[in-house]
mmCIF file of C-alpha atoms and ligand atoms in Angstrom:
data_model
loop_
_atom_site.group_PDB
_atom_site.id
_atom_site.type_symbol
_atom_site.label_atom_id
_atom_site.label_comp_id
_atom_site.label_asym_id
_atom_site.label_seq_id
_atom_site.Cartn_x
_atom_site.Cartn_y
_atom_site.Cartn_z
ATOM 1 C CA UNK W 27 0.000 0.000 0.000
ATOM 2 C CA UNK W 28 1.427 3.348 -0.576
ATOM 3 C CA UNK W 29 1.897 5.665 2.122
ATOM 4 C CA UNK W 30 -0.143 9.444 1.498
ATOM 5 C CA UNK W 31 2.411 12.050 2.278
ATOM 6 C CA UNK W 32 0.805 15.695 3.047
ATOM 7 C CA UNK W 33 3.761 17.613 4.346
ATOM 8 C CA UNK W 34 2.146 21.182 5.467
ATOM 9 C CA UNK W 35 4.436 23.620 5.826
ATOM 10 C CA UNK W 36 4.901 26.896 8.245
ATOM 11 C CA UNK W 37 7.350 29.254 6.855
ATOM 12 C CA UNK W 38 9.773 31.089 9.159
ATOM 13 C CA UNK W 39 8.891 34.698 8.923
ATOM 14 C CA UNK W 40 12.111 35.845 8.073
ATOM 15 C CA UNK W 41 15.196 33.854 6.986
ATOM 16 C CA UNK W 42 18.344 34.023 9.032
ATOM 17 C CA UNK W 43 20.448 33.723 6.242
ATOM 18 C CA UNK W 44 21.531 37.069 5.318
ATOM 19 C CA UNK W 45 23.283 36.626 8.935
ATOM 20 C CA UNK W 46 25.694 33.578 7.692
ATOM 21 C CA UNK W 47 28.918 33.709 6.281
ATOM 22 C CA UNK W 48 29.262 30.933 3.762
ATOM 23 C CA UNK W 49 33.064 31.418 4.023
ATOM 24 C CA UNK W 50 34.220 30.687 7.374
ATOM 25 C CA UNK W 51 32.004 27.534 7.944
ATOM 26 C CA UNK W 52 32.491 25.524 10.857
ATOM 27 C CA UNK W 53 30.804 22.056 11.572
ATOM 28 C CA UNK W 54 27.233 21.767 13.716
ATOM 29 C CA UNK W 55 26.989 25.728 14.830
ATOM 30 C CA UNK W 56 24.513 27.180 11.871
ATOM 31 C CA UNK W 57 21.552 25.898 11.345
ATOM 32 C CA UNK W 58 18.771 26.255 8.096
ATOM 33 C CA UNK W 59 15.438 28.044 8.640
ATOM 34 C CA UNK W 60 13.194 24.962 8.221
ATOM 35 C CA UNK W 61 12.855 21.859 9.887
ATOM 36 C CA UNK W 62 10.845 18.461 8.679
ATOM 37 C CA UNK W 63 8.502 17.065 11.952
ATOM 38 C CA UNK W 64 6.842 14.256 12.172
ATOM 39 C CA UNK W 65 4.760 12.739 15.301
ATOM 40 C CA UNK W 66 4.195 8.865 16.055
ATOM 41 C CA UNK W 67 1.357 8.699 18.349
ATOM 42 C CA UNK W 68 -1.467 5.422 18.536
ATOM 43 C CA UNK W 69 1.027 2.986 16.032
ATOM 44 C CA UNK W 70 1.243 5.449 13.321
ATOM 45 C CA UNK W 71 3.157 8.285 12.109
ATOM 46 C CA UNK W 72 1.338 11.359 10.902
ATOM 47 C CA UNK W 73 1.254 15.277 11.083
ATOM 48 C CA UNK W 74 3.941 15.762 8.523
ATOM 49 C CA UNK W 75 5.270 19.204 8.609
ATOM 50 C CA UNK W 76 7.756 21.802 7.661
ATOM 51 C CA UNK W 77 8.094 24.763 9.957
ATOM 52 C CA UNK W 78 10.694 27.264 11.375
ATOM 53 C CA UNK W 79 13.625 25.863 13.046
ATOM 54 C CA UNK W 80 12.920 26.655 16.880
ATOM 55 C CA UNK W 81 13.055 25.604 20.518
ATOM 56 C CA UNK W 82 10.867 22.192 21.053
ATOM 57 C CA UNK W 83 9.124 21.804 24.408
ATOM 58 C CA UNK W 84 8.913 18.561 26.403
ATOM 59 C CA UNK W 85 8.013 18.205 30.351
ATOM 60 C CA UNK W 86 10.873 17.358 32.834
ATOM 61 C CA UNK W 87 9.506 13.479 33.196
ATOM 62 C CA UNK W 88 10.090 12.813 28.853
ATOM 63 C CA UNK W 89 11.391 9.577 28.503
ATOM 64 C CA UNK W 90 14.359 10.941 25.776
ATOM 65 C CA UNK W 91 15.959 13.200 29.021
ATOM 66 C CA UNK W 92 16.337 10.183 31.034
ATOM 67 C CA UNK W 93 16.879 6.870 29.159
ATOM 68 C CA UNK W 94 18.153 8.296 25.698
ATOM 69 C CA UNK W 95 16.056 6.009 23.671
ATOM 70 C CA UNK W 96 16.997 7.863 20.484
ATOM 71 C CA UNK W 97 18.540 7.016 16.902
ATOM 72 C CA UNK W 98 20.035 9.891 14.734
ATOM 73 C CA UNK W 99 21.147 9.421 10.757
ATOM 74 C CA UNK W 100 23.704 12.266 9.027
ATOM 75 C CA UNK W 101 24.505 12.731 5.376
ATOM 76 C CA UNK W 102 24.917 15.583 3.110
ATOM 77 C CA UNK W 103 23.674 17.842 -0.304
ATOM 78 C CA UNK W 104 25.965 19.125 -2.158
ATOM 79 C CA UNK W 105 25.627 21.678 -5.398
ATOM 80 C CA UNK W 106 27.352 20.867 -8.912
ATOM 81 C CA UNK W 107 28.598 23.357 -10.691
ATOM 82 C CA UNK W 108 25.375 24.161 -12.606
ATOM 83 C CA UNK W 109 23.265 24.904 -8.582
ATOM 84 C CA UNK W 110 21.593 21.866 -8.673
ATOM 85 C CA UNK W 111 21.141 20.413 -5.057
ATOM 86 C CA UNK W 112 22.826 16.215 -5.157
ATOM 87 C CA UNK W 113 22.445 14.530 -2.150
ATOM 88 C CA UNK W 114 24.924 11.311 -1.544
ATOM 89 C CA UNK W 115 23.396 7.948 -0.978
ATOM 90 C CA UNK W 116 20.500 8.737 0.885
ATOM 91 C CA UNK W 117 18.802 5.592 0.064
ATOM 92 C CA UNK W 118 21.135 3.711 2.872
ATOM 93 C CA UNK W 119 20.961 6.497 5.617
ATOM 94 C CA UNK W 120 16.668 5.900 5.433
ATOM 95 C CA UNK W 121 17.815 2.265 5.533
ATOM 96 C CA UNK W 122 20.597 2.445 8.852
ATOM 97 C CA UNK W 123 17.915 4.569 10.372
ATOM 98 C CA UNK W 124 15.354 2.106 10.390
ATOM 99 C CA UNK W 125 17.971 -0.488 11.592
ATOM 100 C CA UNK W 126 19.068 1.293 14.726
ATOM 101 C CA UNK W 127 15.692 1.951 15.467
ATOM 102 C CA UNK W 128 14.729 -1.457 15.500
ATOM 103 C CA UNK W 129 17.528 -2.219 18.268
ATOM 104 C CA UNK W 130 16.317 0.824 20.280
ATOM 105 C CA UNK W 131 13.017 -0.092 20.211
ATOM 106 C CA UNK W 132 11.956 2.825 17.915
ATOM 107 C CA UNK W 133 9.121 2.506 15.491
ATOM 108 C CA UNK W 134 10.824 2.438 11.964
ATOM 109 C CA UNK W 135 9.159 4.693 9.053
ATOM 110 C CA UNK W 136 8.788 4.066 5.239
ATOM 111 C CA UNK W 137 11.861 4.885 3.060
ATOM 112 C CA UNK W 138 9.590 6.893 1.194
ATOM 113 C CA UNK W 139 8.508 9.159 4.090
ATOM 114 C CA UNK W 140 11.984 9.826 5.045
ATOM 115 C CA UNK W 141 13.058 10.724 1.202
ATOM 116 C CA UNK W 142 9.363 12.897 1.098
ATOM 117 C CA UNK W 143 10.545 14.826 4.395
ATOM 118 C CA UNK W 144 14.090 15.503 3.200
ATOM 119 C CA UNK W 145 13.879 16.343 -0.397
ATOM 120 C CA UNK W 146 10.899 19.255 0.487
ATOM 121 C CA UNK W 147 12.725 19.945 3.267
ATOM 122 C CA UNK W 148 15.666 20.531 1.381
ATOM 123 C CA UNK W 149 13.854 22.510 -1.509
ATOM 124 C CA UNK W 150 12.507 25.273 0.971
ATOM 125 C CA UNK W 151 15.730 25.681 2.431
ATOM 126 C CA UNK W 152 17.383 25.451 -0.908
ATOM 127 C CA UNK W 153 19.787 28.695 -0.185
ATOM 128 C CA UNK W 154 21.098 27.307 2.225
ATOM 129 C CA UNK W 155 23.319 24.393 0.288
ATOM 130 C CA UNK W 156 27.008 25.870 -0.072
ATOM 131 C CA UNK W 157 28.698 25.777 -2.865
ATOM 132 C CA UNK W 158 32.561 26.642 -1.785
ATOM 133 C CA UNK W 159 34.821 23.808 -2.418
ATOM 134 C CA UNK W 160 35.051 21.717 1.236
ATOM 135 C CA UNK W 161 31.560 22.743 2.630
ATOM 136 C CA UNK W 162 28.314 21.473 2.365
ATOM 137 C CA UNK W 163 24.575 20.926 3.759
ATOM 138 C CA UNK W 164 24.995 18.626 6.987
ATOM 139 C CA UNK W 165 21.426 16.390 7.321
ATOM 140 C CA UNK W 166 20.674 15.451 10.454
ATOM 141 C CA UNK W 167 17.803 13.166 10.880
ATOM 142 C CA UNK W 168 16.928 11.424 13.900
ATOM 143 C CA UNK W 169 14.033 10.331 15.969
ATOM 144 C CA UNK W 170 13.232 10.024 19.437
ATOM 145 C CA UNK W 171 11.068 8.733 22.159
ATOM 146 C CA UNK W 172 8.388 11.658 23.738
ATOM 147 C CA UNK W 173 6.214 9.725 26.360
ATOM 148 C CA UNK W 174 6.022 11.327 30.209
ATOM 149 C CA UNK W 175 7.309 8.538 31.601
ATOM 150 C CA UNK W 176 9.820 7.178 33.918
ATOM 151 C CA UNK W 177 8.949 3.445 34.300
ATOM 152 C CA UNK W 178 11.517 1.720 31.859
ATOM 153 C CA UNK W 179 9.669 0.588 28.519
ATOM 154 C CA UNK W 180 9.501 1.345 25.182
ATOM 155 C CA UNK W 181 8.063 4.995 24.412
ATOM 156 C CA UNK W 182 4.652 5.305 22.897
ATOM 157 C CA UNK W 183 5.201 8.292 21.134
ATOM 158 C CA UNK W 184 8.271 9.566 19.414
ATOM 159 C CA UNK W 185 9.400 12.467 16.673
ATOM 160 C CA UNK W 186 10.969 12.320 13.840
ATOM 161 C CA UNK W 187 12.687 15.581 12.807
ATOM 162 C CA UNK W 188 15.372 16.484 9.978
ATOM 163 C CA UNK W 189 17.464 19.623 10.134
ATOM 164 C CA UNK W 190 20.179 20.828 8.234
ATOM 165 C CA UNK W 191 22.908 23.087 8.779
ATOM 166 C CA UNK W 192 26.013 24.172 6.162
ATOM 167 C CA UNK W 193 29.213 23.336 7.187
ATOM 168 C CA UNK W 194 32.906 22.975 6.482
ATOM 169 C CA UNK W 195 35.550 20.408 7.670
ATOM 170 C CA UNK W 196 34.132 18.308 10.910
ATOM 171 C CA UNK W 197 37.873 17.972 11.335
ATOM 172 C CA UNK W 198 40.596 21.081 10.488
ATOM 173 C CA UNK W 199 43.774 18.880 10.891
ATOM 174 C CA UNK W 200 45.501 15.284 10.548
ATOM 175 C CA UNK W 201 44.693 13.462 13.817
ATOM 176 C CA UNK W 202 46.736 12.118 16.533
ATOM 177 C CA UNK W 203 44.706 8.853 17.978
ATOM 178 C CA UNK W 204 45.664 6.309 20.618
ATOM 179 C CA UNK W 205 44.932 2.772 20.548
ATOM 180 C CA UNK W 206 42.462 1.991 23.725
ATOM 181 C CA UNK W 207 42.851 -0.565 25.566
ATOM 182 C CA UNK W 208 40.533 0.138 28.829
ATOM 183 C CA UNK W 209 37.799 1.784 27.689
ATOM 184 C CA UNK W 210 35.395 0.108 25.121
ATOM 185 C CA UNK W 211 32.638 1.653 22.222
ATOM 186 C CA UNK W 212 30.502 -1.556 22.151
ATOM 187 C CA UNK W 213 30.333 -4.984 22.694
ATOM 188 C CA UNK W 214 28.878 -7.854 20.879
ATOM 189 C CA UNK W 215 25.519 -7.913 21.924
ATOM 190 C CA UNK W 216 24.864 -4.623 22.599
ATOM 191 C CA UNK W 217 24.418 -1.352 20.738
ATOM 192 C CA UNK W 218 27.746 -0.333 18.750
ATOM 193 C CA UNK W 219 25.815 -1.165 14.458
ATOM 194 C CA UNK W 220 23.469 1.367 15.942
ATOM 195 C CA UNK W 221 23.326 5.083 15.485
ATOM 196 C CA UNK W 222 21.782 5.307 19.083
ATOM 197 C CA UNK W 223 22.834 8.330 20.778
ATOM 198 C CA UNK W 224 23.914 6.441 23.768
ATOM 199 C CA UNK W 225 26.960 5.235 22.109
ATOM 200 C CA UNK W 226 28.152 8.842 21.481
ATOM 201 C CA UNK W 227 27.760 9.383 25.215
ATOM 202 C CA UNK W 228 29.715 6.716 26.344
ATOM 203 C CA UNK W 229 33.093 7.540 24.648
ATOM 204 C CA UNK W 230 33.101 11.078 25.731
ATOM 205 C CA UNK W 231 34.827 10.260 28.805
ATOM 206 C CA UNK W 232 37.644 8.132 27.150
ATOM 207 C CA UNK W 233 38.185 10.785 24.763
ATOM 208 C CA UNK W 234 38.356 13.231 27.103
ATOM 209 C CA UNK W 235 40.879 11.036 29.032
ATOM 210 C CA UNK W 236 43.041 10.728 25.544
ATOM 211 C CA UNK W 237 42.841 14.359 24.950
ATOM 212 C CA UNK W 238 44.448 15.200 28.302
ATOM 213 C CA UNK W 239 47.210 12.881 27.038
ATOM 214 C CA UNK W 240 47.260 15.305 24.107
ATOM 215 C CA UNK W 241 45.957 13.278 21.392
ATOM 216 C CA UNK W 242 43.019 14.084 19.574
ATOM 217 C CA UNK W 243 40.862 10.636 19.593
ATOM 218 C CA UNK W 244 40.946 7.076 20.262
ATOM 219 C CA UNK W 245 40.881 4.025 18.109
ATOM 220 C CA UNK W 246 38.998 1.993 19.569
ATOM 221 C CA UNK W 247 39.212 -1.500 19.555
ATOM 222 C CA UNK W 248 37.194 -4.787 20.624
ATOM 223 C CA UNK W 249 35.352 -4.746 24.420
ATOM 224 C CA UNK W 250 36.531 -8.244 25.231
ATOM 225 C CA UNK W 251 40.011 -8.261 24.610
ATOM 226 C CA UNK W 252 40.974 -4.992 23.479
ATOM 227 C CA UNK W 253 43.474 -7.317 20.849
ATOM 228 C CA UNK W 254 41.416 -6.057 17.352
ATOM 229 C CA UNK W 255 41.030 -2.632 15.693
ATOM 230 C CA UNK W 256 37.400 -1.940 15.560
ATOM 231 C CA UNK W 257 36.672 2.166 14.800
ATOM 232 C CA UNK W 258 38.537 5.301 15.631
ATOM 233 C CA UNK W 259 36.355 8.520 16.964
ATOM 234 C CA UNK W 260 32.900 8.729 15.812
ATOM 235 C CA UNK W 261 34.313 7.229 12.422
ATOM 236 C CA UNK W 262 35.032 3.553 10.397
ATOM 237 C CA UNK W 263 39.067 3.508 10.140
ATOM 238 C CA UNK W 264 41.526 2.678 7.320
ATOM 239 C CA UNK W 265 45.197 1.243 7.396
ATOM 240 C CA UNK W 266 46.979 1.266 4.073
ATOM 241 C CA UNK W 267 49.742 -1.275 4.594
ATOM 242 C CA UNK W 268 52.146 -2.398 1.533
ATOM 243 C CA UNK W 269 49.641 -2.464 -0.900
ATOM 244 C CA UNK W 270 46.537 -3.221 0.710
ATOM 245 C CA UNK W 271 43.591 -1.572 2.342
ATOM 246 C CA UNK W 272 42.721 -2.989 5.827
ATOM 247 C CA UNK W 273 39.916 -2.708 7.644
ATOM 248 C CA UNK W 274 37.536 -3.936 10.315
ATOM 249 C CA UNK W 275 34.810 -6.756 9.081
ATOM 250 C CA UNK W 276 31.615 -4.609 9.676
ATOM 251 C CA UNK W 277 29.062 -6.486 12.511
ATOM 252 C CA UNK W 278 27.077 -6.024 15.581
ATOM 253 C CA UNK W 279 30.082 -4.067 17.381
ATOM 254 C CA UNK W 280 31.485 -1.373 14.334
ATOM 255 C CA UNK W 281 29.375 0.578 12.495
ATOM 256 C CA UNK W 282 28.350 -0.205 8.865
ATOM 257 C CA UNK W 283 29.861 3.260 7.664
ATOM 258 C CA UNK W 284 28.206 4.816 4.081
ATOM 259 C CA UNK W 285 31.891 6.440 3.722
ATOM 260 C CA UNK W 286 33.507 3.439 4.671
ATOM 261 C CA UNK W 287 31.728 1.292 1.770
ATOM 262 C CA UNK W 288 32.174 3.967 -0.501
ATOM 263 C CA UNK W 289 35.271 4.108 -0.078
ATOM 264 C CA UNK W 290 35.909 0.746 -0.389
ATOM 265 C CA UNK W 291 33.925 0.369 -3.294
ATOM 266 C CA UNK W 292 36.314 2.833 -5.446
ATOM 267 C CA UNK W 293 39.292 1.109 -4.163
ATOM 268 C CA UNK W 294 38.479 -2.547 -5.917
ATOM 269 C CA UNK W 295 36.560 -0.440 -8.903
ATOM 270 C CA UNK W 296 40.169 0.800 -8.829
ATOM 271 C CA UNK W 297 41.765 -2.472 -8.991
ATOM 272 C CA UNK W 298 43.499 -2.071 -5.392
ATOM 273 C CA UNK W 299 43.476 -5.012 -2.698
ATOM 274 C CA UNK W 300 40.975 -4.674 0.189
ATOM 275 C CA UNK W 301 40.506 -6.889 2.774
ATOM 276 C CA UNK W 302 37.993 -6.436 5.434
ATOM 277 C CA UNK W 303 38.793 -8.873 8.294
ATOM 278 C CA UNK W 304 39.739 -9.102 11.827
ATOM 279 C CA UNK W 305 42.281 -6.383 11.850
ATOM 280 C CA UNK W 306 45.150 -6.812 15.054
ATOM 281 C CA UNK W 307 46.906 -4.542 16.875
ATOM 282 C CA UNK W 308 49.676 -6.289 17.196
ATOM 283 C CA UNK W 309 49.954 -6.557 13.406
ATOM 284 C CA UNK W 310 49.663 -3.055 13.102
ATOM 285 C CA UNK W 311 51.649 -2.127 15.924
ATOM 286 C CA UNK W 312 54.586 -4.379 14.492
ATOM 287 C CA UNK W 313 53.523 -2.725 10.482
ATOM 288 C CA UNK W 314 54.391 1.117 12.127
ATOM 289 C CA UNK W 315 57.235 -0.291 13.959
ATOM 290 C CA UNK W 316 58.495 -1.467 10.489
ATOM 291 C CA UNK W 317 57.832 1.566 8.757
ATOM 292 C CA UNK W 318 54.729 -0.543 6.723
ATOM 293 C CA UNK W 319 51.826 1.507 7.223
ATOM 294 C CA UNK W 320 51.690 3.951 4.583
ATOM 295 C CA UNK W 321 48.600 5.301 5.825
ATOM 296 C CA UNK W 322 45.562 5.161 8.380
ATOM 297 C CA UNK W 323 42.595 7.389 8.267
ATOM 298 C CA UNK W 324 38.966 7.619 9.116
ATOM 299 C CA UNK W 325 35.875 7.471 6.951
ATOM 300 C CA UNK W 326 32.719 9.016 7.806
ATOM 301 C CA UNK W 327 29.881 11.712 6.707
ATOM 302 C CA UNK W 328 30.702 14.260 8.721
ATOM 303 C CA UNK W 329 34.713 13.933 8.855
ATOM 304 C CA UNK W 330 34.086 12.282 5.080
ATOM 305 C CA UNK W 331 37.892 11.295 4.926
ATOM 306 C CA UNK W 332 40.118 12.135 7.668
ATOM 307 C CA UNK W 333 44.129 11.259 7.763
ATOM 308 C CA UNK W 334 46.009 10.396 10.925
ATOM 309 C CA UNK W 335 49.198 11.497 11.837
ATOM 310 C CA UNK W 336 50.370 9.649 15.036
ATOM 311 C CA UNK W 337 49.344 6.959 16.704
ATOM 312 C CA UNK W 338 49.926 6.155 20.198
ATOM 313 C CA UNK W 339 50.109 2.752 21.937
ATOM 314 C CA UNK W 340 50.969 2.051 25.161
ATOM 315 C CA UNK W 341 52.992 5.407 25.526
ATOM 316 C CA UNK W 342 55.096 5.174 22.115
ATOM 317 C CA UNK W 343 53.748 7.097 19.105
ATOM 318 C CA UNK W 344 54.024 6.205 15.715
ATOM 319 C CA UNK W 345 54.013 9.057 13.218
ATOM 320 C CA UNK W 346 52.827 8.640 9.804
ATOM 321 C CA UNK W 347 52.994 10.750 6.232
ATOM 322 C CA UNK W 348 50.021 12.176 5.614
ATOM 323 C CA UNK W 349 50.464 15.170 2.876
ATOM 324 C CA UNK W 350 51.811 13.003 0.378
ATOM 325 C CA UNK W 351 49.330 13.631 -2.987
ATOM 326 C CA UNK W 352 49.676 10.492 -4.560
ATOM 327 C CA UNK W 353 48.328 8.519 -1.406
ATOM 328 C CA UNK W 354 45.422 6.057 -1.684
ATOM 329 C CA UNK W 355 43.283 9.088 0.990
ATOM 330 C CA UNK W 356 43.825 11.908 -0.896
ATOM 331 C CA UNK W 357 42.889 10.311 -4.259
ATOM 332 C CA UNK W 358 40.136 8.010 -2.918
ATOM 333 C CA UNK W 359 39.150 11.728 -1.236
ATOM 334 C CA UNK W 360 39.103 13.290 -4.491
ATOM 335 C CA UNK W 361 37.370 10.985 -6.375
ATOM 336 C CA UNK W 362 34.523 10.953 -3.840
ATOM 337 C CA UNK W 363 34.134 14.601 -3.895
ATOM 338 C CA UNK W 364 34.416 14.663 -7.675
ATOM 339 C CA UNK W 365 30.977 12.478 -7.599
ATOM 340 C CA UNK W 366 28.985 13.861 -4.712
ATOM 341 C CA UNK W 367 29.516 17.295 -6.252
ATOM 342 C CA UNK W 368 28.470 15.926 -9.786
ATOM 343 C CA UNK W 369 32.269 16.651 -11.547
ATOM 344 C CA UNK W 370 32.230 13.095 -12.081
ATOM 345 C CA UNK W 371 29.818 10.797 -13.513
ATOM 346 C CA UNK W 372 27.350 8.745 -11.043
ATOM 347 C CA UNK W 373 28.457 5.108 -12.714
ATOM 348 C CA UNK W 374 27.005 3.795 -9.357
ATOM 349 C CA UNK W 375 23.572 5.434 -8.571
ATOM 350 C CA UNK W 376 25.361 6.916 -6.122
ATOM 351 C CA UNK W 377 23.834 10.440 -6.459
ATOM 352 C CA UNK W 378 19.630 11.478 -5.881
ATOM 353 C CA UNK W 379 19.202 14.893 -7.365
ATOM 354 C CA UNK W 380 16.559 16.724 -5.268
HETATM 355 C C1 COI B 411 28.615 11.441 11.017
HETATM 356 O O1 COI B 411 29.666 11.164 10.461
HETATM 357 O O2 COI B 411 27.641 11.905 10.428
HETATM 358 C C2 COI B 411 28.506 11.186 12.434
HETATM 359 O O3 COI B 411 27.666 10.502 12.853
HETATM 360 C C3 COI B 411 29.449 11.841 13.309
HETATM 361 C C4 COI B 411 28.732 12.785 14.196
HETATM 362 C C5 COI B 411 28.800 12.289 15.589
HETATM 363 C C6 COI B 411 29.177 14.172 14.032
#
């Protein structure tokens, strides 16, 4: 059966826009005018709406301030060089959405709802999309639970919103990571394949622990025995070692990363050897120690491809190239940019033009 989709909209009375400048963007700090709402109440969800970005009200006894039952998505629009708006695999955020939601208990929405809210969405806000080289529109959809209610149980009620805000780099320099060995993301079992915001939470206090060491973020490896690479940050991570691409088998404890397949994708298109396993630390450890890891960087939507500089086990750091302009990162970087900003052809259906 197919869904009706009546999005009403309430425009803000006078765009903030003129107050932006598109030039010095920084991530997560300017937001669009509009956002997309939608309300799950009695099974279903309904009262589709567009309507000024603004404060949203809840009582003190909301289940979301307490137990964080909450799932977020992010992804981002880009313009080509004739102002059309392309947005980059949106398809599989709608998808990863629904996925964490079913592991939080959230009730998932049709693929077609979450397209409907983001492509009007993104049309009344369509000045908003920046078009300087290293910026673009951040989408941030999530959903989250709205009963008053402080008995543990799944919320009855929940919103779905979508807003956007333009932004540049998530990250302004190479990073300097440690390898964690205390401190876990996830377990198998729990939570880590999820974009629940619970998981951001919990490595706040690791990081923080790291950055007083003076490193920017952790890599973080497996909760049992801390022996296997699993992510680094709030990002999927890369080694390039001799000539192959390493990194963690995606499953219930690392994050099944858009970037991350993307990436990966372009590397065998490219004819280069990828192998997504188990990844040690010892045999990485021993690869810097050697002088065999060419390179190691995240992959994400918000950092999109981030290189690391050093990385620090168990008090030794291991620094690594990272300007060189023939690396694997910078190319597989480029080419990435080259089709989410339309300079390339789409040969993958990788691009949905709004
Ligand atoms: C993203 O890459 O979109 C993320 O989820 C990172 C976010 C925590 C800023």
């Amino acid at each position: 059966m197919t869904e009706t989709i009546e999005i009403d909209y309430l425009p803000a009375l006078e765009s903030r826009i003129s107050k932006v400048d598109f030039s010095k963007m920084v991530f997560g700090k300017v937001y669009s005018d509009h956002m997309f709402v939608a309300d799950y109440t009695k099974g279903q969800w309904k009262d589709f709406r567009i309507e000024p970005y603004d404060l949203l009200s809840f009582t003190p006894g909301s289940a979301i301030l307490h137990y964080g039952q909450s799932v977020f998505e992010g992804l981002k629009a880009y313009r080509n060089d004739v102002g059309e708006i392309l947005i980059f695999r949106p398809d599989k955020n709608a998808k990863r959405l629904n996925l964490s939601a079913e592991r939080m208990c959230i009730p998932t929405l049709s693929e077609d709802l979450f397209m409907k809210g983001l492509t009007e969405l993104i049309k009344k806000d369509k000045e908003w999309v920046p078009s300087l080289s290293g910026t673009s529109l951040y989408i941030r959809p999530y959903i989250f639970a709205m009963d008053e209610y402080i008995g543990i149980r799944p919320s009855e009620t929940y919103k779905f919103i979508i807003f956007t805000c333009p932004v540049g780099a998530y990250y302004s320099k190479p990073l300097k990571v440690k390898i964690e060995t205390e401190f876990s993301r996830s377990v198998q079992g729990g939570t880590g394949y999820a974009k629940a915001a619970g998981n951001y939470a919990g490595s706040l206090y690791p990081a923080k622990l790291a950055q007083k060491e003076g490193y920017d973020q952790l890599i973080w490896t497996d909760g049992v025995t801390h022996k296997y690479i699993e992510e680094a940050g709030t990002m999927n991570i890369m080694f390039v070692v001799g000539d192959k691409v390493l990194t963690a088998t995606t499953n219930d404890t690392v994050l099944s990363g858009i970037t991350r397949e993307s990436v990966l994708t372009i590397a065998r298109d490219w004819g280069i050897k990828v192998e997504e396993r188990q990844v040690s630390v010892a045999e990485i450890v021993q690869a810097l120690k050697a002088g065999e890891v060419k390179e190691a960087f995240g992959t994400g939507t918000a950092a999109t491809i981030t290189k690391i500089e050093t990385i620090g086990y168990e008090g030794a750091n291991f620094d690594l190239p990272v300007d060189d302009e023939r690396s694997f990162s910078t190319r597989v970087l480029k080419e990435l940019d080259d089709i989410r900003t339309g300079k390339k052809p789409d040969e993958r259906g990788w691009v949905y033009k709004v």
